[in-house]
Coordinates of C-alpha atoms and ligand atoms in Angstrom, one line a residue:
X1 CA -33.2 69.8 -56.6
X2 CA -32.7 66.1 -57.3
X3 CA -34.4 63.8 -54.8
X4 CA -31.1 62.1 -54.3
X5 CA -29.4 65.2 -52.9
X6 CA -28.5 64.8 -49.2
X7 CA -30.6 66.6 -46.6
X8 CA -29.0 69.8 -45.5
X9 CA -28.5 70.8 -41.9
X10 CA -29.7 74.3 -41.2
X11 CA -29.0 76.2 -38.0
X12 CA -31.3 79.1 -37.0
X13 CA -29.3 82.1 -35.7
X14 CA -31.0 84.2 -33.2
X15 CA -29.1 87.4 -32.1
X16 CA -29.9 90.9 -31.0
X17 CA -27.2 92.6 -33.0
X18 CA -25.6 92.2 -36.4
X19 CA -22.2 91.6 -34.9
X20 CA -23.5 88.9 -32.7
X21 CA -25.2 87.2 -35.7
X22 CA -22.0 87.5 -37.7
X23 CA -20.1 85.7 -34.9
X24 CA -22.8 83.0 -34.7
X25 CA -22.5 82.6 -38.5
X26 CA -18.8 81.7 -38.0
X27 CA -19.8 79.3 -35.2
X28 CA -22.5 77.7 -37.5
X29 CA -19.8 77.0 -40.0
X30 CA -17.5 75.5 -37.4
X31 CA -20.3 73.4 -36.0
X32 CA -20.8 71.6 -39.4
X33 CA -24.1 73.2 -40.4
X34 CA -24.7 73.4 -44.2
X35 CA -26.9 76.4 -44.1
X36 CA -27.7 79.1 -41.5
X37 CA -31.1 80.8 -41.2
X38 CA -30.7 84.5 -40.3
X39 CA -33.7 85.3 -38.1
X40 CA -33.2 89.0 -38.7
X41 CA -36.6 89.7 -37.0
X42 CA -34.7 89.2 -33.7
X43 CA -32.2 91.9 -34.4
X44 CA -33.0 95.2 -32.7
X45 CA -33.5 98.1 -35.1
X46 CA -32.5 96.1 -38.1
X47 CA -31.7 98.3 -41.1
X48 CA -32.0 96.3 -44.3
X49 CA -30.1 98.8 -46.4
X50 CA -27.0 98.9 -44.2
X51 CA -27.2 95.6 -42.3
X52 CA -28.1 93.1 -45.0
X53 CA -24.9 93.7 -47.0
X54 CA -22.9 93.3 -43.8
X55 CA -24.5 89.9 -43.1
X56 CA -24.3 88.7 -46.7
X57 CA -20.7 89.8 -47.5
X58 CA -18.1 87.1 -47.3
X59 CA -20.6 84.7 -45.6
X60 CA -18.9 81.5 -44.6
X61 CA -21.9 79.3 -45.6
X62 CA -25.2 79.7 -47.5
X63 CA -27.9 81.6 -45.7
X64 CA -31.7 81.9 -45.5
X65 CA -32.9 85.4 -44.8
X66 CA -36.0 85.3 -42.6
X67 CA -37.8 88.3 -41.2
X68 CA -40.5 86.2 -39.7
X69 CA -43.9 88.0 -39.6
X70 CA -45.5 88.4 -36.2
X71 CA -48.7 86.9 -37.5
X72 CA -46.9 83.7 -38.4
X73 CA -45.3 83.3 -35.0
X74 CA -46.9 81.5 -32.0
X75 CA -49.7 83.6 -30.6
X76 CA -48.2 84.2 -27.1
X77 CA -44.6 84.3 -28.1
X78 CA -43.9 88.0 -28.5
X79 CA -41.7 87.1 -31.5
X80 CA -41.6 88.4 -35.0
X81 CA -40.7 91.4 -37.2
X82 CA -41.5 94.7 -35.5
X83 CA -41.8 97.0 -38.5
X84 CA -44.8 97.2 -40.9
X85 CA -45.5 94.6 -43.6
X86 CA -44.3 96.8 -46.4
X87 CA -40.9 97.3 -44.8
X88 CA -40.7 93.6 -44.1
X89 CA -41.3 92.7 -47.8
X90 CA -38.8 95.4 -48.9
X91 CA -36.3 93.6 -46.7
X92 CA -37.0 90.3 -48.4
X93 CA -36.8 92.0 -51.8
X94 CA -33.5 93.5 -50.9
X95 CA -32.1 90.2 -49.8
X96 CA -33.2 88.7 -53.1
X97 CA -31.5 91.6 -55.0
X98 CA -28.3 91.1 -53.0
X99 CA -28.3 87.4 -53.9
X100 CA -28.9 85.8 -50.5
X101 CA -28.9 82.0 -51.0
X102 CA -32.5 81.7 -49.8
X103 CA -35.3 84.0 -48.6
X104 CA -38.3 82.7 -46.6
X105 CA -41.7 84.1 -47.2
X106 CA -44.9 83.0 -45.6
X107 CA -47.7 81.3 -47.7
X108 CA -50.2 84.0 -46.6
X109 CA -48.4 86.7 -48.6
X110 CA -46.3 84.5 -50.9
X111 CA -48.6 84.5 -54.0
X112 CA -48.5 88.2 -54.7
X113 CA -44.9 88.7 -53.4
X114 CA -43.4 85.9 -55.6
X115 CA -45.3 87.0 -58.7
X116 CA -44.1 90.6 -58.3
X117 CA -40.5 89.5 -57.7
X118 CA -40.4 87.2 -60.7
X119 CA -42.1 89.8 -62.9
X120 CA -39.6 92.5 -61.8
X121 CA -36.3 93.2 -63.6
X122 CA -34.3 91.9 -60.7
X123 CA -32.1 89.0 -61.7
X124 CA -31.1 86.8 -58.8
X125 CA -30.1 83.2 -58.1
X126 CA -31.9 83.4 -54.7
X127 CA -34.2 80.5 -54.0
X128 CA -37.6 81.4 -52.5
X129 CA -38.8 79.2 -49.6
X130 CA -42.6 79.4 -49.1
X131 CA -43.4 78.5 -45.5
X132 CA -46.4 77.7 -43.4
X133 CA -46.5 77.0 -39.7
X134 CA -49.3 75.4 -37.8
X135 CA -48.7 76.0 -34.0
X136 CA -51.8 74.0 -33.0
X137 CA -51.7 70.6 -34.6
X138 CA -50.8 68.4 -37.5
X139 CA -53.8 68.5 -39.9
X140 CA -55.2 65.5 -41.8
X141 CA -53.3 64.2 -44.7
X142 CA -55.9 65.6 -47.2
X143 CA -55.6 69.1 -45.6
X144 CA -51.8 69.0 -45.6
X145 CA -51.7 67.9 -49.3
X146 CA -54.1 70.7 -50.3
X147 CA -52.1 73.3 -48.5
X148 CA -48.9 72.0 -50.1
X149 CA -50.4 72.3 -53.5
X150 CA -51.4 75.9 -52.6
X151 CA -47.8 76.6 -51.6
X152 CA -46.4 75.3 -54.9
X153 CA -48.9 77.4 -56.8
X154 CA -47.3 80.6 -55.4
X155 CA -44.2 79.9 -57.7
X156 CA -41.7 79.4 -54.9
X157 CA -38.7 77.2 -55.3
X158 CA -39.0 75.2 -52.0
X159 CA -41.9 74.5 -49.8
X160 CA -41.6 74.4 -46.0
X161 CA -44.5 73.0 -44.0
X162 CA -44.2 72.9 -40.3
X163 CA -46.8 71.5 -37.9
X164 CA -47.2 70.7 -34.2
X165 CA -47.2 67.1 -33.1
X166 CA -49.7 66.3 -30.4
X167 CA -48.7 62.7 -30.5
X168 CA -45.7 60.9 -32.1
X169 CA -48.1 59.2 -34.7
X170 CA -48.9 62.7 -36.1
X171 CA -45.3 62.8 -37.5
X172 CA -46.1 59.9 -39.8
X173 CA -48.2 62.4 -41.8
X174 CA -45.2 64.7 -42.1
X175 CA -43.1 61.7 -43.3
X176 CA -45.8 60.9 -45.8
X177 CA -45.8 64.2 -47.5
X178 CA -42.0 64.3 -47.6
X179 CA -42.0 60.8 -49.2
X180 CA -44.6 61.9 -51.8
X181 CA -42.8 65.1 -52.7
X182 CA -41.9 63.6 -56.1
X183 CA -38.6 65.3 -56.4
X184 CA -39.9 68.8 -55.5
X185 CA -37.7 70.2 -52.7
X186 CA -39.8 70.1 -49.6
X187 CA -39.1 70.8 -45.9
X188 CA -41.4 69.0 -43.4
X189 CA -41.1 69.1 -39.7
X190 CA -43.3 68.7 -36.6
X191 CA -42.7 70.9 -33.6
X192 CA -43.0 69.9 -29.9
X193 CA -41.5 67.1 -27.8
X194 CA -43.3 64.3 -29.7
X195 CA -42.2 65.8 -33.0
X196 CA -38.5 65.3 -32.3
X197 CA -38.3 62.3 -34.7
X198 CA -39.4 64.5 -37.6
X199 CA -36.1 66.4 -37.2
X200 CA -34.0 63.3 -36.8
X201 CA -35.5 61.2 -39.6
X202 CA -36.3 63.9 -42.1
X203 CA -33.3 62.9 -44.3
X204 CA -34.6 59.4 -44.5
X205 CA -37.9 60.6 -46.0
X206 CA -36.2 63.0 -48.5
X207 CA -36.6 66.3 -46.6
X208 CA -34.6 69.2 -48.2
X209 CA -33.3 70.3 -44.9
X210 CA -33.7 69.8 -41.2
X211 CA -33.0 72.3 -38.4
X212 CA -30.5 72.0 -35.6
X213 CA -29.8 74.6 -32.9
X214 CA -26.3 76.0 -32.5
X215 CA -26.4 74.8 -28.9
X216 CA -28.9 73.8 -26.2
X217 CA -30.9 76.9 -25.4
X218 CA -30.5 78.4 -28.9
X219 CA -33.5 76.5 -30.4
X220 CA -35.8 78.5 -32.6
X221 CA -38.7 76.0 -32.2
X222 CA -39.7 73.5 -29.6
X223 CA -38.2 70.0 -29.9
X224 CA -35.2 71.1 -32.0
X225 CA -32.0 69.0 -31.5
X226 CA -28.5 70.6 -31.8
X227 CA -26.4 70.5 -35.0
X228 CA -23.9 68.5 -33.1
X229 CA -26.5 65.9 -32.1
X230 CA -27.7 65.7 -35.7
X231 CA -24.2 65.2 -37.1
X232 CA -22.3 63.3 -34.4
X233 CA -25.0 61.2 -32.7
X234 CA -27.7 60.7 -35.4
X235 CA -25.3 60.9 -38.4
X236 CA -28.0 62.5 -40.5
X237 CA -25.5 63.5 -43.2
X238 CA -25.2 59.8 -44.2
X239 CA -28.8 58.9 -43.7
X240 CA -30.9 57.8 -46.7
X241 CA -34.2 56.1 -47.7
X242 CA -32.6 52.7 -46.8
X243 CA -31.6 53.6 -43.3
X244 CA -33.0 51.1 -40.8
X245 CA -34.7 52.8 -37.8
X246 CA -34.4 51.5 -34.2
X247 CA -35.1 53.3 -31.0
X248 CA -36.1 53.5 -27.4
X249 CA -39.9 53.6 -26.7
X250 CA -40.9 55.1 -23.4
X251 CA -42.3 58.0 -21.5
X252 CA -40.1 59.9 -20.4
X253 CA -37.4 59.0 -22.9
X254 CA -35.1 61.9 -23.7
X255 CA -32.8 61.2 -20.7
X256 CA -31.9 57.8 -22.3
X257 CA -28.3 57.2 -23.2
X258 CA -29.4 54.6 -25.7
X259 CA -29.0 56.9 -28.8
X260 CA -25.4 57.7 -27.9
X261 CA -24.6 54.0 -27.3
X262 CA -26.3 52.3 -30.2
X263 CA -25.5 55.0 -32.8
X264 CA -21.8 54.8 -32.0
X265 CA -22.1 51.0 -32.4
X266 CA -23.8 51.4 -35.9
X267 CA -21.1 53.9 -36.9
X268 CA -18.3 51.7 -35.8
X269 CA -19.6 48.8 -38.0
X270 CA -20.6 51.1 -40.8
X271 CA -24.2 49.9 -40.6
X272 CA -26.9 52.0 -42.2
X273 CA -29.0 52.2 -39.1
X274 CA -30.1 54.9 -36.7
X275 CA -31.4 54.8 -33.2
X276 CA -33.8 57.5 -32.0
X277 CA -35.9 58.3 -28.9
X278 CA -39.6 57.6 -29.4
X279 CA -41.7 59.6 -26.9
X280 CA -44.9 57.5 -27.0
X281 CA -48.3 57.9 -25.3
X282 CA -49.9 54.7 -26.6
X283 CA -47.6 51.8 -27.3
X284 CA -49.9 49.7 -29.4
X285 CA -51.0 52.6 -31.5
X286 CA -47.4 53.7 -32.1
X287 CA -46.5 50.3 -33.2
X288 CA -49.4 50.0 -35.6
X289 CA -48.7 53.4 -37.3
X290 CA -44.9 52.9 -37.7
X291 CA -45.4 49.4 -39.1
X292 CA -43.1 49.7 -42.1
X293 CA -40.4 47.0 -42.2
X294 CA -37.6 49.5 -41.8
X295 CA -38.8 50.5 -38.3
X296 CA -37.0 47.4 -37.1
X297 CA -36.0 47.3 -33.5
X298 CA -37.3 48.8 -30.3
X299 CA -35.9 49.0 -26.8
X300 CA -38.9 49.2 -24.5
X301 CA -38.7 51.1 -21.3
X302 CA -41.0 52.4 -18.5
X303 CA -44.0 52.2 -18.7
X304 CA -44.4 49.9 -21.7
X305 CA -42.7 46.6 -20.9
X306 CA -46.0 44.8 -20.1
X307 CA -47.8 46.4 -23.1
X308 CA -44.9 45.0 -25.3
X309 CA -45.4 41.6 -23.8
X310 CA -49.1 41.7 -24.6
X311 CA -48.6 43.0 -28.2
X312 CA -46.1 40.3 -29.1
X313 CA -48.7 37.7 -28.1
X314 CA -47.2 34.2 -28.4
X315 CA -44.1 35.4 -30.1
X316 CA -42.3 36.1 -26.8
X317 CA -39.1 34.3 -26.0
X318 CA -39.3 32.1 -22.9
X319 CA -37.2 34.3 -20.5
X320 CA -39.3 37.4 -21.3
X321 CA -42.4 35.3 -20.8
X322 CA -41.1 33.9 -17.5
X323 CA -40.3 37.4 -16.2
X324 CA -43.5 38.9 -17.6
X325 CA -41.8 41.9 -19.3
X326 CA -40.5 42.5 -22.7
X327 CA -37.7 45.1 -23.1
X328 CA -36.8 44.4 -26.8
X329 CA -39.2 44.2 -29.7
X330 CA -38.0 43.1 -33.2
X331 CA -40.1 43.5 -36.3
X332 CA -39.3 40.3 -38.2
X333 CA -39.2 40.0 -42.0
X334 CA -42.8 38.7 -42.2
X335 CA -43.9 41.8 -40.2
X336 CA -44.5 39.9 -37.0
X337 CA -43.3 41.4 -33.7
X338 CA -41.1 39.2 -31.5
X339 CA -40.4 40.1 -27.8
X340 CA -37.3 39.5 -25.7
X341 CA -35.9 40.5 -22.4
X342 CA -32.2 41.4 -22.2
X343 CA -32.4 43.1 -18.7
X344 CA -32.2 39.7 -17.1
X345 CA -29.0 38.4 -18.9
X346 CA -27.5 41.9 -18.7
X347 CA -27.8 42.1 -14.9
X348 CA -27.1 38.5 -14.0
X349 CA -24.0 38.1 -16.2
X350 CA -22.6 41.4 -14.7
X351 CA -23.2 40.0 -11.1
X352 CA -21.7 36.6 -12.0
X353 CA -18.6 38.3 -13.5
X354 CA -18.3 40.5 -10.5
X355 CA -18.1 37.4 -8.3
X356 CA -15.7 35.7 -10.6
X357 CA -13.3 38.6 -11.0
X358 CA -13.1 39.2 -7.3
X359 CA -12.2 35.6 -6.6
X360 CA -15.4 34.9 -4.8
X361 CA -16.3 32.1 -7.2
X362 CA -14.2 29.4 -8.6
X363 CA -16.7 26.8 -9.8
X364 CA -17.4 26.6 -13.5
X365 CA -21.2 26.7 -13.2
X366 CA -23.0 29.8 -12.1
X367 CA -21.3 31.3 -9.0
X368 CA -24.8 32.2 -7.8
X369 CA -25.7 28.6 -7.3
X370 CA -26.9 28.1 -3.7
X371 CA -26.2 31.7 -2.7
X372 CA -28.9 33.7 -0.9
X373 CA -29.8 36.4 -3.4
X374 CA -31.8 39.4 -2.0
X375 CA -33.7 41.5 -4.5
X376 CA -35.1 44.9 -3.4
X377 CA -38.0 46.0 -5.6
X378 CA -40.6 44.0 -7.5
X379 CA -41.1 46.1 -10.7
X380 CA -39.8 45.2 -14.1
X381 CA -36.1 45.1 -13.2
X382 CA -36.9 43.3 -9.9
X383 CA -38.7 40.6 -11.8
X384 CA -35.8 40.1 -14.2
X385 CA -33.3 39.8 -11.3
X386 CA -35.4 37.4 -9.3
X387 CA -36.2 35.2 -12.3
X388 CA -32.6 35.2 -13.5
X389 CA -31.2 34.4 -10.0
X390 CA -33.7 31.5 -9.6
X391 CA -32.8 30.2 -13.0
X392 CA -29.2 30.1 -11.8
X393 CA -30.2 28.0 -8.8
X394 CA -29.7 30.8 -6.2
X395 CA -32.0 31.0 -3.2
X396 CA -34.0 34.2 -3.7
X397 CA -35.7 36.6 -1.3
X398 CA -37.7 39.6 -2.5
X399 CA -38.2 42.8 -0.4
X400 CA -40.5 45.6 -1.7
X401 CA -42.2 48.7 -0.4
X402 CA -45.5 47.3 -1.5
X403 CA -45.4 43.9 0.3
X404 CA -48.2 42.4 -1.7
X405 CA -46.1 42.9 -4.9
X406 CA -43.2 41.3 -3.1
X407 CA -45.3 38.3 -2.3
X408 CA -46.7 38.0 -5.8
X409 CA -43.2 38.0 -7.3
X410 CA -41.8 35.7 -4.7
X411 CA -44.6 33.2 -5.3
X412 CA -44.1 33.3 -9.1
X413 CA -40.4 32.4 -9.0
X414 CA -40.4 30.3 -5.8
X415 CA -38.8 32.8 -3.5
X416 CA -39.2 34.2 0.0
X417 CA -41.0 37.6 0.5
X418 CA -39.6 40.1 3.1
X419 CA -41.2 43.3 4.3
X420 CA -38.9 46.2 3.3
X421 CA -38.8 47.5 6.9
X422 CA -37.5 44.2 8.1
X423 CA -34.7 44.0 5.5
X424 CA -32.1 45.7 7.9
X425 CA -32.5 42.8 10.4
X426 CA -32.5 40.1 7.7
X427 CA -29.2 38.4 8.3
X428 CA -29.7 34.6 8.2
X429 CA -26.2 34.1 6.9
X430 CA -23.1 36.1 5.7
X431 CA -21.8 36.3 2.1
X432 CA -25.3 37.1 0.6
X433 CA -25.8 38.9 -2.7
X434 CA -27.9 42.2 -2.6
X435 CA -29.5 43.6 -5.8
X436 CA -31.3 46.9 -5.7
X437 CA -33.9 47.3 -8.4
X438 CA -35.8 50.3 -7.0
X439 CA -35.2 53.8 -8.2
X440 CA -33.9 54.9 -4.8
X441 CA -30.6 56.7 -5.1
X442 CA -31.3 57.8 -8.7
X443 CA -30.6 61.4 -9.7
X444 CA -31.4 63.8 -8.3
X445 CA -31.8 62.0 -4.9
X446 CA -28.2 60.8 -5.0
X447 CA -27.7 60.6 -1.2
X448 CA -30.5 58.1 -0.7
X449 CA -30.0 54.4 -0.3
X450 CA -32.5 51.5 0.1
X451 CA -30.6 50.0 3.0
X452 CA -28.3 51.3 5.8
X453 CA -24.6 50.8 5.6
X454 CA -24.6 48.8 8.8
X455 CA -27.0 46.3 7.3
X456 CA -24.7 45.7 4.4
X457 CA -22.2 43.8 6.4
X458 CA -23.9 40.5 5.7
X459 CA -23.4 40.9 2.0
X460 CA -20.3 39.9 -0.1
X461 CA -21.6 41.6 -3.3
X462 CA -23.9 44.5 -3.9
X463 CA -25.5 45.3 -7.2
X464 CA -27.5 48.5 -8.0
X465 CA -29.7 48.7 -11.1
X466 CA -29.7 52.5 -10.9
X467 CA -27.0 53.9 -13.3
X468 CA -27.4 57.6 -13.0
X469 CA -25.2 58.2 -11.1
X470 CA -22.8 55.4 -11.9
X471 CA -21.6 55.2 -8.2
X472 CA -24.7 55.4 -6.1
X473 CA -24.8 55.9 -2.3
X474 CA -25.5 52.2 -2.0
X475 CA -22.4 51.3 -3.9
X476 CA -20.3 53.8 -2.0
X477 CA -21.4 52.2 1.2
X478 CA -20.7 48.7 -0.2
X479 CA -17.2 49.7 -1.2
X480 CA -16.6 51.2 2.3
X481 CA -17.6 47.9 4.1
X482 CA -15.4 45.9 1.7
X483 CA -18.1 44.2 -0.5
X484 CA -17.8 43.8 -4.2
X485 CA -19.7 46.4 -6.1
X486 CA -21.4 46.0 -9.5
X487 CA -22.9 49.1 -11.1
X488 CA -26.2 49.4 -13.0
X489 CA -24.1 50.9 -15.9
X490 CA -22.6 47.5 -16.5
X491 CA -26.1 46.0 -16.7
X492 CA -27.1 48.8 -19.0
X493 CA -24.2 48.1 -21.4
X494 CA -24.8 44.4 -21.4
X495 CA -28.5 44.6 -22.0
X496 CA -27.8 47.1 -24.8
X497 CA -25.2 44.8 -26.4
X498 CA -27.7 42.0 -26.5
X499 CA -30.3 44.3 -28.1
X500 CA -27.8 45.5 -30.7
X501 CA -27.4 41.9 -31.8
X502 CA -31.2 41.5 -32.1
X503 CA -31.4 44.7 -34.1
X504 CA -28.6 44.0 -36.5
X505 CA -27.8 40.3 -36.4
X506 CA -24.2 41.0 -35.6
X507 CA -22.4 41.2 -32.2
X508 CA -22.1 44.7 -30.7
X509 CA -18.7 46.5 -31.0
X510 CA -18.5 46.6 -27.2
X511 CA -15.3 48.7 -26.9
X512 CA -16.6 51.5 -29.1
X513 CA -20.0 51.5 -27.4
X514 CA -18.4 51.7 -24.0
X515 CA -16.2 54.6 -25.2
X516 CA -19.3 56.4 -26.5
X517 CA -20.5 56.9 -22.9
X518 CA -17.2 57.5 -21.3
X519 CA -16.3 60.2 -23.8
X520 CA -19.6 61.6 -25.2
X521 CA -19.3 64.4 -27.9
X522 CA -18.6 67.9 -26.5
X523 CA -20.3 71.1 -27.5
X524 CA -19.3 72.7 -30.8
X525 CA -16.3 70.9 -32.1
X526 CA -14.5 73.5 -34.1
X527 CA -12.1 73.1 -37.0
X528 CA -9.8 76.1 -36.6
X529 CA -6.6 74.6 -38.1
X530 CA -4.0 75.4 -35.5
X531 CA -3.9 76.0 -31.8
X532 CA -3.0 79.6 -32.3
X533 CA -5.6 81.8 -30.7
X534 CA -8.1 83.1 -33.2
X535 CA -8.2 86.9 -33.7
X536 CA -10.0 89.2 -31.3
X537 CA -9.3 87.1 -28.3
X538 CA -7.8 87.3 -24.9
X539 CA -6.7 84.3 -22.7
X540 CA -8.9 83.1 -20.0
X541 CA -6.8 82.2 -17.0
X542 CA -6.4 82.8 -13.4
X543 CA -4.2 85.8 -14.1
X544 CA -6.6 87.3 -16.6
X545 CA -9.1 89.7 -15.2
X546 CA -12.1 87.5 -16.0
X547 CA -13.7 88.8 -12.9
X548 CA -13.8 92.3 -14.4
X549 CA -17.3 92.0 -15.5
X550 CA -18.8 91.5 -12.1
X551 CA -16.1 90.1 -9.9
X552 CA -17.3 86.5 -10.0
X553 CA -16.7 85.2 -13.5
X554 CA -16.9 85.9 -17.2
X555 CA -20.2 87.3 -18.5
X556 CA -20.4 85.2 -21.6
X557 CA -23.4 86.8 -23.0
X558 CA -20.9 89.1 -24.8
X559 CA -18.2 86.5 -25.3
X560 CA -17.6 83.1 -26.6
X561 CA -15.1 80.8 -24.9
X562 CA -12.9 78.7 -27.2
X563 CA -10.9 75.9 -25.8
X564 CA -8.5 73.4 -27.2
X565 CA -10.1 70.1 -28.2
X566 CA -8.4 67.2 -30.0
X567 CA -6.6 68.9 -32.9
X568 CA -8.9 71.8 -33.2
X569 CA -11.1 74.1 -31.0
X570 CA -14.3 73.7 -29.2
X571 CA -16.7 76.6 -28.6
X572 CA -19.0 77.3 -25.7
X573 CA -21.1 80.4 -25.5
X574 CA -23.7 82.1 -23.4
X575 CA -26.6 79.7 -24.1
X576 CA -24.4 76.7 -23.4
X577 CA -23.1 77.7 -20.0
X578 CA -25.8 80.1 -18.9
X579 CA -25.3 83.8 -18.5
X580 CA -22.2 83.6 -16.4
X581 CA -19.3 81.2 -16.7
X582 CA -17.6 80.7 -13.4
X583 CA -13.8 80.4 -13.3
X584 CA -14.0 76.8 -12.4
X585 CA -16.0 76.1 -15.6
X586 CA -13.4 77.6 -17.9
X587 CA -11.1 74.9 -19.2
X588 CA -7.4 75.7 -19.1
X589 CA -5.9 77.1 -22.3
X590 CA -9.2 78.7 -23.2
X591 CA -9.7 82.0 -24.9
X592 CA -12.6 84.3 -24.8
X593 CA -13.6 85.7 -28.2
X594 CA -15.0 89.2 -28.3
X595 CA -17.9 89.9 -30.6
Ligands
NAP601 P1 -40.7 49.8 -12.0 O1 -41.2 48.7 -12.7 O2 -41.5 51.1 -12.0 O3 -40.5 49.4 -10.5 C1 -40.0 50.3 -9.5 C2 -39.7 49.6 -8.2 O4 -39.1 50.6 -7.3 C3 -40.9 49.1 -7.5 O5 -40.6 47.9 -6.8 C4 -41.2 50.2 -6.5 O6 -41.9 49.7 -5.3 C5 -39.8 50.6 -6.1 N1 -39.8 52.0 -5.6 C6 -39.9 53.1 -6.3 N2 -39.8 54.2 -5.5 C7 -39.6 53.7 -4.3 C8 -39.3 54.3 -3.0 N3 -39.3 55.7 -2.9 N4 -39.1 53.5 -1.9 C9 -39.2 52.2 -2.1 N5 -39.4 51.6 -3.2 C10 -39.6 52.3 -4.3 O7 -39.3 50.2 -12.5 P2 -38.1 49.3 -13.1 O8 -38.2 49.2 -14.6 O9 -38.1 48.0 -12.3 O10 -36.8 50.2 -12.8 C11 -36.4 50.3 -11.5 C12 -35.0 50.9 -11.5 O11 -34.1 50.1 -12.2 C13 -34.9 52.3 -12.1 O12 -34.0 53.1 -11.4 C14 -34.3 52.0 -13.5 O13 -33.6 53.1 -14.0 C15 -33.4 50.8 -13.2 N6 -33.1 50.0 -14.4 C16 -31.8 49.9 -14.8 C17 -31.5 49.2 -15.9 C18 -30.1 49.1 -16.3 O14 -29.8 48.7 -17.5 N7 -29.2 49.4 -15.5 C19 -32.5 48.5 -16.6 C20 -33.9 48.6 -16.1 C21 -34.1 49.3 -15.0 P3 -43.5 49.6 -5.2 O15 -43.8 48.3 -5.9 O16 -43.8 49.7 -3.8 O17 -44.0 50.8 -6.0

């Protein structure tokens, strides 16, 4: 394969029956995958003679036939081919003979197997993938390189080396061997939560293919994204060596909506950028390992905002320095790191606009001037709010669970400190502004609020930094008592727009980025050409006896639900909705596909 060939997206298919796998194969095609890996070791009583021709006949996309050996699987996983080794290798040989697009054979047995195959009279265009899985760790670069040479020495056509990432910096060694493949088709991935970026960025480093699950719950290895994520969010099909990498650095980080937001912005402006989640254990070490100039921009979140401040040294812009927290780091052309804080501007501009749009402010300067601005919380967001409000000449008061922290913050910005328990009785005047910067009310504890509804009557505007859910209990109470409400989602958008400009040098396409969150991609966008129900279906409706399976709903382990989406079809199946799809979850106009 030429090094310039685009990285393929492969989806592993895991099914108990041949029919189920055939159906998944169709779904894989619909999902946009380029290749499907048939994990035939998962099929009960698989018969190579009769079942392989069924799987390979009229296949809608190229396939890899993989009867994974038990000894290559994770020790405690109970996975792998049940029969003996001879039968397993016969199966691989049969797939080769039938012209499967690829077969996957493990390094441990590949030498002899490949030699025999190539010396035999069988003529086949099948490519042989020689694979090696390390379920414990990512070895040293020298060890990896030596193993890879061993793999090439077997005579295979493609090498697949999969490791386990203990730390995100391990993945750099995987990127290194992909980059050094010198045109030889190589697959390199790191499993585990911190290995996620190996799957998202593999195309940038020349990986032959990357794996994406058919849907959440259908992963064949830990840390695998879905095909849909790879295509629609991370745009891996257009990624290349020049792609600039940005991302959110934190722990935890996979809940972040940043990738959906920023990647939609890059797509809108046709920028060769990608934004990924970086699950990091040591901020400084991470930044020192990923020090190439095309690892350009970083959104920094809990718990690294102060580490980022320290790392950027004297290259911290004055607002971030004043707040004492950096939420954006940019690697400049000379390699130096520069720190910014966009939380402050994001939150304060949202609050100011809230006042202006509701008619509570008419003056041209900041509508916060001279207002009493009460901040609950003294963490990173609290500091940004208190600092920003003071900069706008508001009178600021800080209440916090840990009163000492409230006092420290209050002293640093010239504000008053209040004990959290006394906040309910703090009503020196009416028309105050309230800004919550604690995590109270965040999912899953959505009924909690940092202050009672009664105590809100002294406030004309209430802001909540929490943005999951968008309408928190605090904001619901504020609306009920007639105060203006400003959501944390607005702050989130605005701080992200500012970061986008730091990352790219151009203004964020705000409309498109807002739309990205209001209409995120749905599962399995299909491409069936018409809205005519596909064959082997029956309508799912209130009249239809969807309760026939157990009286409560549709047992989707045996069915796939297809529902109209845009001009085509979307698919949901058992792993997506769980074992049972309740009637209320079945969109109108849906069809269940029998397989
Ligand atoms: P942080 O630095 O960890 O600070 C957390 C703050 O919440 C501290 O003041 C802490 O009080 C307080 N707190 C936590 N649990 C509490 C509880 N059960 N009762 C009372 N106080 C409690 O976190 P952060 O970065 O400031 O983030 C805080 C919130 O703002 C999070 O929900 C975050 O998602 C949100 N946020 C939103 C945006 C946005 O764009 N909308 C941006 C940044 C942050 P103690 O000092 O007593 O521990």
